[in-house]
PDB file of C-alpha atoms in Angstrom:
ATOM      1  CA  UNK A  19      74.436  62.551 112.681  1.00  0.00           C
ATOM      2  CA  UNK A  20      75.936  65.810 111.441  1.00  0.00           C
ATOM      3  CA  UNK A  21      79.016  66.065 109.225  1.00  0.00           C
ATOM      4  CA  UNK A  22      80.637  69.480 108.769  1.00  0.00           C
ATOM      5  CA  UNK A  23      82.120  70.390 105.376  1.00  0.00           C
ATOM      6  CA  UNK A  24      83.924  73.665 104.657  1.00  0.00           C
ATOM      7  CA  UNK A  25      84.740  74.442 101.020  1.00  0.00           C
ATOM      8  CA  UNK A  26      85.205  77.302  98.566  1.00  0.00           C
ATOM      9  CA  UNK A  27      88.168  79.323  97.284  1.00  0.00           C
ATOM     10  CA  UNK A  28      88.700  80.895 100.730  1.00  0.00           C
ATOM     11  CA  UNK A  29      88.092  77.711 102.735  1.00  0.00           C
ATOM     12  CA  UNK A  30      91.701  77.729 103.963  1.00  0.00           C
ATOM     13  CA  UNK A  31      91.157  81.117 105.618  1.00  0.00           C
ATOM     14  CA  UNK A  32      88.132  79.826 107.525  1.00  0.00           C
ATOM     15  CA  UNK A  33      89.804  76.544 108.505  1.00  0.00           C
ATOM     16  CA  UNK A  34      92.794  78.454 109.889  1.00  0.00           C
ATOM     17  CA  UNK A  35      90.448  80.086 112.422  1.00  0.00           C
ATOM     18  CA  UNK A  36      89.305  76.683 113.751  1.00  0.00           C
ATOM     19  CA  UNK A  37      85.671  77.796 113.900  1.00  0.00           C
ATOM     20  CA  UNK A  38      83.202  75.817 116.014  1.00  0.00           C
ATOM     21  CA  UNK A  39      79.950  75.737 114.026  1.00  0.00           C
ATOM     22  CA  UNK A  40      76.782  75.366 116.086  1.00  0.00           C
ATOM     23  CA  UNK A  41      73.609  73.510 115.139  1.00  0.00           C
ATOM     24  CA  UNK A  42      70.131  73.047 116.516  1.00  0.00           C
ATOM     25  CA  UNK A  43      68.624  69.644 115.694  1.00  0.00           C
ATOM     26  CA  UNK A  44      64.891  69.231 116.291  1.00  0.00           C
ATOM     27  CA  UNK A  45      63.103  65.908 115.698  1.00  0.00           C
ATOM     28  CA  UNK A  46      59.375  65.172 115.794  1.00  0.00           C
ATOM     29  CA  UNK A  47      58.335  61.710 116.899  1.00  0.00           C
ATOM     30  CA  UNK A  48      55.730  60.065 114.594  1.00  0.00           C
ATOM     31  CA  UNK A  49      52.150  59.866 115.802  1.00  0.00           C
ATOM     32  CA  UNK A  50      52.502  62.738 118.270  1.00  0.00           C
ATOM     33  CA  UNK A  51      53.443  66.364 118.624  1.00  0.00           C
ATOM     34  CA  UNK A  52      56.370  65.426 120.838  1.00  0.00           C
ATOM     35  CA  UNK A  53      59.700  66.936 119.813  1.00  0.00           C
ATOM     36  CA  UNK A  54      63.225  66.394 121.025  1.00  0.00           C
ATOM     37  CA  UNK A  55      66.044  68.858 120.450  1.00  0.00           C
ATOM     38  CA  UNK A  56      69.803  68.894 120.708  1.00  0.00           C
ATOM     39  CA  UNK A  57      72.470  71.550 120.370  1.00  0.00           C
ATOM     40  CA  UNK A  58      75.565  70.271 118.551  1.00  0.00           C
ATOM     41  CA  UNK A  59      78.947  71.760 117.740  1.00  0.00           C
ATOM     42  CA  UNK A  60      81.262  70.662 114.925  1.00  0.00           C
ATOM     43  CA  UNK A  61      84.448  71.974 113.335  1.00  0.00           C
ATOM     44  CA  UNK A  62      85.493  71.611 109.715  1.00  0.00           C
ATOM     45  CA  UNK A  63      85.873  67.935 108.768  1.00  0.00           C
ATOM     46  CA  UNK A  64      84.233  66.635 111.945  1.00  0.00           C
ATOM     47  CA  UNK A  65      81.215  64.352 112.273  1.00  0.00           C
ATOM     48  CA  UNK A  66      79.139  64.695 115.441  1.00  0.00           C
ATOM     49  CA  UNK A  67      76.806  62.008 116.767  1.00  0.00           C
ATOM     50  CA  UNK A  68      73.855  62.607 119.114  1.00  0.00           C
ATOM     51  CA  UNK A  69      74.361  60.469 122.192  1.00  0.00           C
ATOM     52  CA  UNK A  70      71.899  59.355 124.853  1.00  0.00           C
ATOM     53  CA  UNK A  71      72.447  59.472 128.602  1.00  0.00           C
ATOM     54  CA  UNK A  72      74.457  56.257 128.422  1.00  0.00           C
ATOM     55  CA  UNK A  73      76.747  57.607 125.702  1.00  0.00           C
ATOM     56  CA  UNK A  74      75.161  55.504 122.961  1.00  0.00           C
ATOM     57  CA  UNK A  75      74.108  56.862 119.547  1.00  0.00           C
ATOM     58  CA  UNK A  76      70.464  57.946 119.481  1.00  0.00           C
ATOM     59  CA  UNK A  77      68.338  56.029 116.935  1.00  0.00           C
ATOM     60  CA  UNK A  78      65.098  57.510 115.630  1.00  0.00           C
ATOM     61  CA  UNK A  79      61.802  55.608 115.263  1.00  0.00           C
ATOM     62  CA  UNK A  80      60.630  55.066 111.711  1.00  0.00           C
ATOM     63  CA  UNK A  81      58.671  58.073 110.468  1.00  0.00           C
ATOM     64  CA  UNK A  82      60.510  60.595 112.634  1.00  0.00           C
ATOM     65  CA  UNK A  83      61.182  63.905 110.932  1.00  0.00           C
ATOM     66  CA  UNK A  84      64.224  65.984 111.837  1.00  0.00           C
ATOM     67  CA  UNK A  85      65.400  69.432 110.865  1.00  0.00           C
ATOM     68  CA  UNK A  86      68.841  70.909 111.465  1.00  0.00           C
ATOM     69  CA  UNK A  87      69.484  74.641 111.645  1.00  0.00           C
ATOM     70  CA  UNK A  88      72.967  76.111 111.730  1.00  0.00           C
ATOM     71  CA  UNK A  89      72.850  78.802 114.403  1.00  0.00           C
ATOM     72  CA  UNK A  90      76.483  79.847 113.915  1.00  0.00           C
ATOM     73  CA  UNK A  91      77.490  79.740 110.263  1.00  0.00           C
ATOM     74  CA  UNK A  92      80.908  81.293 110.832  1.00  0.00           C
ATOM     75  CA  UNK A  93      79.874  84.087 108.442  1.00  0.00           C
ATOM     76  CA  UNK A  94      80.108  81.761 105.438  1.00  0.00           C
ATOM     77  CA  UNK A  95      79.234  83.044 101.979  1.00  0.00           C
ATOM     78  CA  UNK A  96      76.688  80.223 101.641  1.00  0.00           C
ATOM     79  CA  UNK A  97      75.383  77.422 103.877  1.00  0.00           C
ATOM     80  CA  UNK A  98      73.581  74.296 102.684  1.00  0.00           C
ATOM     81  CA  UNK A  99      72.141  71.607 104.980  1.00  0.00           C
ATOM     82  CA  UNK A 100      71.201  68.333 103.344  1.00  0.00           C
ATOM     83  CA  UNK A 101      68.844  66.646 103.609  1.00  0.00           C
ATOM     84  CA  UNK A 102      65.847  67.948 105.535  1.00  0.00           C
ATOM     85  CA  UNK A 103      65.480  64.465 106.973  1.00  0.00           C
ATOM     86  CA  UNK A 104      62.506  62.165 107.316  1.00  0.00           C
ATOM     87  CA  UNK A 105      63.304  58.702 108.617  1.00  0.00           C
ATOM     88  CA  UNK A 106      61.775  56.371 106.054  1.00  0.00           C
ATOM     89  CA  UNK A 107      60.220  53.042 106.915  1.00  0.00           C
ATOM     90  CA  UNK A 108      62.439  50.005 106.548  1.00  0.00           C
ATOM     91  CA  UNK A 109      61.482  46.405 106.007  1.00  0.00           C
ATOM     92  CA  UNK A 110      62.381  45.558 109.576  1.00  0.00           C
ATOM     93  CA  UNK A 111      60.631  48.720 110.837  1.00  0.00           C
ATOM     94  CA  UNK A 112      63.492  49.196 113.267  1.00  0.00           C
ATOM     95  CA  UNK A 113      65.003  52.473 114.518  1.00  0.00           C
ATOM     96  CA  UNK A 114      67.613  53.824 112.114  1.00  0.00           C
ATOM     97  CA  UNK A 115      70.473  56.304 112.150  1.00  0.00           C
ATOM     98  CA  UNK A 116      70.152  59.415 110.007  1.00  0.00           C
ATOM     99  CA  UNK A 117      72.980  61.553 108.688  1.00  0.00           C
ATOM    100  CA  UNK A 118      72.939  65.272 107.878  1.00  0.00           C
ATOM    101  CA  UNK A 119      75.690  67.106 106.002  1.00  0.00           C
ATOM    102  CA  UNK A 120      76.165  70.838 106.582  1.00  0.00           C
ATOM    103  CA  UNK A 121      78.341  72.550 103.964  1.00  0.00           C
ATOM    104  CA  UNK A 122      79.670  76.072 104.475  1.00  0.00           C
ATOM    105  CA  UNK A 123      81.180  77.743 101.414  1.00  0.00           C
ATOM    106  CA  UNK A 124      83.646  80.636 101.639  1.00  0.00           C
ATOM    107  CA  UNK A 125      84.354  82.609  98.460  1.00  0.00           C
ATOM    108  CA  UNK A 126      87.606  84.533  98.025  1.00  0.00           C
ATOM    109  CA  UNK A 127      87.924  88.296  97.492  1.00  0.00           C
ATOM    110  CA  UNK A 128      90.985  90.537  97.099  1.00  0.00           C
ATOM    111  CA  UNK A 129      91.846  93.714  98.995  1.00  0.00           C
ATOM    112  CA  UNK A 130      94.551  95.859  97.345  1.00  0.00           C
ATOM    113  CA  UNK A 131      96.532  98.487  99.285  1.00  0.00           C
ATOM    114  CA  UNK A 132      98.743 100.972  97.397  1.00  0.00           C
ATOM    115  CA  UNK A 133     101.253 103.665  98.390  1.00  0.00           C
ATOM    116  CA  UNK A 134     102.243 107.023  96.859  1.00  0.00           C
ATOM    117  CA  UNK A 135     104.738 109.501  98.315  1.00  0.00           C
ATOM    118  CA  UNK A 136     105.046 113.164  97.252  1.00  0.00           C
ATOM    119  CA  UNK A 137     108.157 115.228  98.146  1.00  0.00           C
ATOM    120  CA  UNK A 138     109.352 112.697 100.723  1.00  0.00           C
ATOM    121  CA  UNK A 139     111.400 109.576 101.165  1.00  0.00           C
ATOM    122  CA  UNK A 140     110.209 106.588  99.166  1.00  0.00           C
ATOM    123  CA  UNK A 141     109.754 104.495 102.297  1.00  0.00           C
ATOM    124  CA  UNK A 142     109.116 101.919 103.542  1.00  0.00           C
ATOM    125  CA  UNK A 143     105.943 102.765 105.487  1.00  0.00           C
ATOM    126  CA  UNK A 144     104.098 100.362 107.815  1.00  0.00           C
ATOM    127  CA  UNK A 145     100.464  99.280 107.332  1.00  0.00           C
ATOM    128  CA  UNK A 146      98.004  97.097 109.239  1.00  0.00           C
ATOM    129  CA  UNK A 147      94.876  95.445 107.817  1.00  0.00           C
ATOM    130  CA  UNK A 148      92.091  94.011 109.979  1.00  0.00           C
ATOM    131  CA  UNK A 149      89.244  92.160 108.244  1.00  0.00           C
ATOM    132  CA  UNK A 150      85.986  90.978 109.794  1.00  0.00           C
ATOM    133  CA  UNK A 151      83.159  89.222 108.002  1.00  0.00           C
ATOM    134  CA  UNK A 152      79.858  90.535 109.434  1.00  0.00           C
ATOM    135  CA  UNK A 153      77.740  87.987 111.271  1.00  0.00           C
ATOM    136  CA  UNK A 154      74.849  88.246 108.825  1.00  0.00           C
ATOM    137  CA  UNK A 155      71.796  86.116 109.489  1.00  0.00           C
ATOM    138  CA  UNK A 156      73.265  83.543 111.876  1.00  0.00           C
ATOM    139  CA  UNK A 157      76.071  83.472 114.366  1.00  0.00           C
ATOM    140  CA  UNK A 158      79.195  85.403 115.152  1.00  0.00           C
ATOM    141  CA  UNK A 159      81.376  87.454 112.842  1.00  0.00           C
ATOM    142  CA  UNK A 160      84.459  85.897 111.251  1.00  0.00           C
ATOM    143  CA  UNK A 161      87.507  87.835 112.420  1.00  0.00           C
ATOM    144  CA  UNK A 162      90.884  87.197 110.805  1.00  0.00           C
ATOM    145  CA  UNK A 163      94.200  87.993 112.486  1.00  0.00           C
ATOM    146  CA  UNK A 164      95.661  91.439 111.701  1.00  0.00           C
ATOM    147  CA  UNK A 165      98.072  91.580 108.749  1.00  0.00           C
ATOM    148  CA  UNK A 166     101.069  93.936 109.023  1.00  0.00           C
ATOM    149  CA  UNK A 167     103.330  94.814 106.079  1.00  0.00           C
ATOM    150  CA  UNK A 168     105.508  97.579 104.588  1.00  0.00           C
ATOM    151  CA  UNK A 169     105.061  99.511 101.341  1.00  0.00           C
ATOM    152  CA  UNK A 170     107.276 102.044  99.581  1.00  0.00           C
ATOM    153  CA  UNK A 171     106.333 104.595  96.928  1.00  0.00           C
ATOM    154  CA  UNK A 172     104.669 102.949  93.920  1.00  0.00           C
ATOM    155  CA  UNK A 173     104.191  99.565  95.610  1.00  0.00           C
ATOM    156  CA  UNK A 174     100.954  97.594  96.163  1.00  0.00           C
ATOM    157  CA  UNK A 175      99.948  94.580  98.208  1.00  0.00           C
ATOM    158  CA  UNK A 176      97.024  92.208  97.654  1.00  0.00           C
ATOM    159  CA  UNK A 177      95.435  90.407 100.598  1.00  0.00           C
ATOM    160  CA  UNK A 178      93.117  87.393 100.267  1.00  0.00           C
ATOM    161  CA  UNK A 179      89.991  87.683 102.394  1.00  0.00           C
ATOM    162  CA  UNK A 180      86.619  85.996 102.613  1.00  0.00           C
ATOM    163  CA  UNK A 181      84.019  87.656 100.393  1.00  0.00           C
ATOM    164  CA  UNK A 182      81.947  90.231 102.243  1.00  0.00           C
ATOM    165  CA  UNK A 183      84.736  91.130 104.662  1.00  0.00           C
ATOM    166  CA  UNK A 184      84.849  94.605 106.142  1.00  0.00           C
ATOM    167  CA  UNK A 185      88.491  95.618 105.798  1.00  0.00           C
ATOM    168  CA  UNK A 186      90.097  98.401 107.851  1.00  0.00           C
ATOM    169  CA  UNK A 187      93.479  99.626 106.585  1.00  0.00           C
ATOM    170  CA  UNK A 188      95.639 101.903 108.738  1.00  0.00           C
ATOM    171  CA  UNK A 189      99.094 103.402 108.263  1.00  0.00           C
ATOM    172  CA  UNK A 190     101.501 103.955 111.125  1.00  0.00           C
ATOM    173  CA  UNK A 191     101.752 107.685 111.839  1.00  0.00           C
ATOM    174  CA  UNK A 192     104.311 109.494 109.672  1.00  0.00           C
ATOM    175  CA  UNK A 193     105.790 112.716 111.052  1.00  0.00           C
ATOM    176  CA  UNK A 194     105.471 115.766 108.819  1.00  0.00           C
ATOM    177  CA  UNK A 195     103.207 114.157 106.208  1.00  0.00           C
ATOM    178  CA  UNK A 196      99.664 114.970 105.169  1.00  0.00           C
ATOM    179  CA  UNK A 197      97.942 111.618 104.587  1.00  0.00           C
ATOM    180  CA  UNK A 198      95.186 111.261 101.983  1.00  0.00           C
ATOM    181  CA  UNK A 199      93.145 108.044 101.759  1.00  0.00           C
ATOM    182  CA  UNK A 200      91.042 107.068  98.749  1.00  0.00           C
ATOM    183  CA  UNK A 201      89.140 103.792  98.457  1.00  0.00           C
ATOM    184  CA  UNK A 202      87.067 101.957  95.880  1.00  0.00           C
ATOM    185  CA  UNK A 203      83.853 102.952  97.653  1.00  0.00           C
ATOM    186  CA  UNK A 204      84.568 106.646  97.129  1.00  0.00           C
ATOM    187  CA  UNK A 205      85.012 107.411 100.828  1.00  0.00           C
ATOM    188  CA  UNK A 206      88.298 109.269 101.047  1.00  0.00           C
ATOM    189  CA  UNK A 207      88.925 109.446 104.782  1.00  0.00           C
ATOM    190  CA  UNK A 208      88.588 106.261 106.787  1.00  0.00           C
ATOM    191  CA  UNK A 209      90.362 103.382 104.991  1.00  0.00           C
ATOM    192  CA  UNK A 210      87.364 101.071 105.593  1.00  0.00           C
ATOM    193  CA  UNK A 211      85.887  99.080 102.704  1.00  0.00           C
ATOM    194  CA  UNK A 212      83.579  96.131 102.158  1.00  0.00           C
ATOM    195  CA  UNK A 213      85.397  93.568 100.029  1.00  0.00           C
ATOM    196  CA  UNK A 214      82.794  91.985  97.761  1.00  0.00           C
ATOM    197  CA  UNK A 215      84.771  90.558  94.860  1.00  0.00           C
ATOM    198  CA  UNK A 216      87.556  93.128  95.100  1.00  0.00           C
ATOM    199  CA  UNK A 217      88.282  96.442  96.816  1.00  0.00           C
ATOM    200  CA  UNK A 218      91.164  98.878  97.071  1.00  0.00           C
ATOM    201  CA  UNK A 219      92.563 101.504  99.444  1.00  0.00           C
ATOM    202  CA  UNK A 220      95.195 104.019  98.270  1.00  0.00           C
ATOM    203  CA  UNK A 221      97.384 106.031 100.650  1.00  0.00           C
ATOM    204  CA  UNK A 222      99.213 109.201  99.600  1.00  0.00           C
ATOM    205  CA  UNK A 223     101.741 110.868 101.902  1.00  0.00           C
ATOM    206  CA  UNK A 224     102.487 114.456 100.925  1.00  0.00           C
ATOM    207  CA  UNK A 225     105.441 116.207 102.548  1.00  0.00           C
ATOM    208  CA  UNK A 226     106.226 119.955 102.397  1.00  0.00           C
ATOM    209  CA  UNK A 227     108.275 120.997  99.375  1.00  0.00           C
ATOM    210  CA  UNK A 228     111.984 121.617 100.150  1.00  0.00           C
ATOM    211  CA  UNK A 229     112.815 125.361 100.304  1.00  0.00           C
ATOM    212  CA  UNK A 230     114.600 126.499  97.101  1.00  0.00           C
ATOM    213  CA  UNK A 231     118.103 127.927  97.292  1.00  0.00           C
ATOM    214  CA  UNK A 232     117.941 131.731  96.889  1.00  0.00           C
ATOM    215  CA  UNK A 233     120.458 134.201  95.393  1.00  0.00           C
ATOM    216  CA  UNK A 234     121.228 135.421  98.894  1.00  0.00           C
ATOM    217  CA  UNK A 235     122.167 131.889  99.896  1.00  0.00           C
ATOM    218  CA  UNK A 236     124.552 131.694  96.927  1.00  0.00           C
ATOM    219  CA  UNK A 237     126.122 135.077  97.735  1.00  0.00           C
ATOM    220  CA  UNK A 238     126.594 134.031 101.348  1.00  0.00           C
ATOM    221  CA  UNK A 239     128.304 130.811 100.312  1.00  0.00           C
ATOM    222  CA  UNK A 240     130.618 132.775  97.988  1.00  0.00           C
ATOM    223  CA  UNK A 241     131.436 135.267 100.752  1.00  0.00           C
ATOM    224  CA  UNK A 242     132.230 132.466 103.180  1.00  0.00           C
ATOM    225  CA  UNK A 243     134.421 130.806 100.569  1.00  0.00           C
ATOM    226  CA  UNK A 244     136.289 134.071  99.943  1.00  0.00           C
ATOM    227  CA  UNK A 245     136.796 134.614 103.665  1.00  0.00           C
ATOM    228  CA  UNK A 246     138.202 131.118 104.007  1.00  0.00           C
ATOM    229  CA  UNK A 247     140.705 131.774 101.236  1.00  0.00           C
ATOM    230  CA  UNK A 248     141.771 135.064 102.834  1.00  0.00           C
ATOM    231  CA  UNK A 249     142.325 133.376 106.175  1.00  0.00           C
ATOM    232  CA  UNK A 250     144.338 130.607 104.565  1.00  0.00           C
ATOM    233  CA  UNK A 251     146.449 133.191 102.700  1.00  0.00           C
ATOM    234  CA  UNK A 252     147.073 135.212 105.854  1.00  0.00           C
ATOM    235  CA  UNK A 253     148.150 132.076 107.682  1.00  0.00           C
ATOM    236  CA  UNK A 254     150.571 131.175 104.938  1.00  0.00           C
ATOM    237  CA  UNK A 255     152.024 134.719 105.006  1.00  0.00           C
ATOM    238  CA  UNK A 256     152.615 134.594 108.768  1.00  0.00           C
ATOM    239  CA  UNK A 257     154.363 131.219 108.533  1.00  0.00           C
ATOM    240  CA  UNK A 258     156.578 132.498 105.692  1.00  0.00           C
ATOM    241  CA  UNK A 259     157.484 135.671 107.628  1.00  0.00           C
ATOM    242  CA  UNK A 260     158.468 133.700 110.703  1.00  0.00           C
ATOM    243  CA  UNK A 261     160.733 131.457 108.637  1.00  0.00           C
ATOM    244  CA  UNK A 262     162.479 134.501 107.120  1.00  0.00           C
ATOM    245  CA  UNK A 263     163.031 136.041 110.551  1.00  0.00           C
ATOM    246  CA  UNK A 264     164.442 132.806 111.820  1.00  0.00           C
TER     247      UNK A 264
END
């Protein structure tokens, strides 16, 4: 009855989540207003058959019209159900089996995260990205597993996501740094972007400038050095005196 196809440049991301797509199939029996309906679930690559109470495939009378609606699209970029079925008459006028193919397409987008460090250690620094595709018209949102990675000063990382994903990028707290976030949407505080074809989030960690060495510091170091030499000289004099007395 219903065959589930998942394709597109980001199909592998959707298949990895093992999504159960849900359908509502409604058929109208010819010559009456009577309808019968079923709720079906299929995963990528599966074909699901409507069964009767005895576990046998349901066959439709000639002239029956059926329509399938995908009630959980898995937040696909595009969904196509083909065909909108009418059971045509056959020569034998016997019940026939109809087949519907539901294709969900997932397009790829890229989220880029970059790192800049001012006055501090180059890194590495730890980041986490969580992406969710909003539910849209039908069904639940598509939530990918969090991605954790490290970046040092001047480095970037690109992450493949399904188009339309809402990406949230966070950096593990860094002691002593003022963190500035700038993204491709122009919102410079939250690290949240919608990844249409591409999006970016840039993190800058600014540390306090090191205190400069002053003239007083240099004079103190010279004084300490001179005192050390005096003490060493006095020690050598005492040792020499004792040897002479001996």
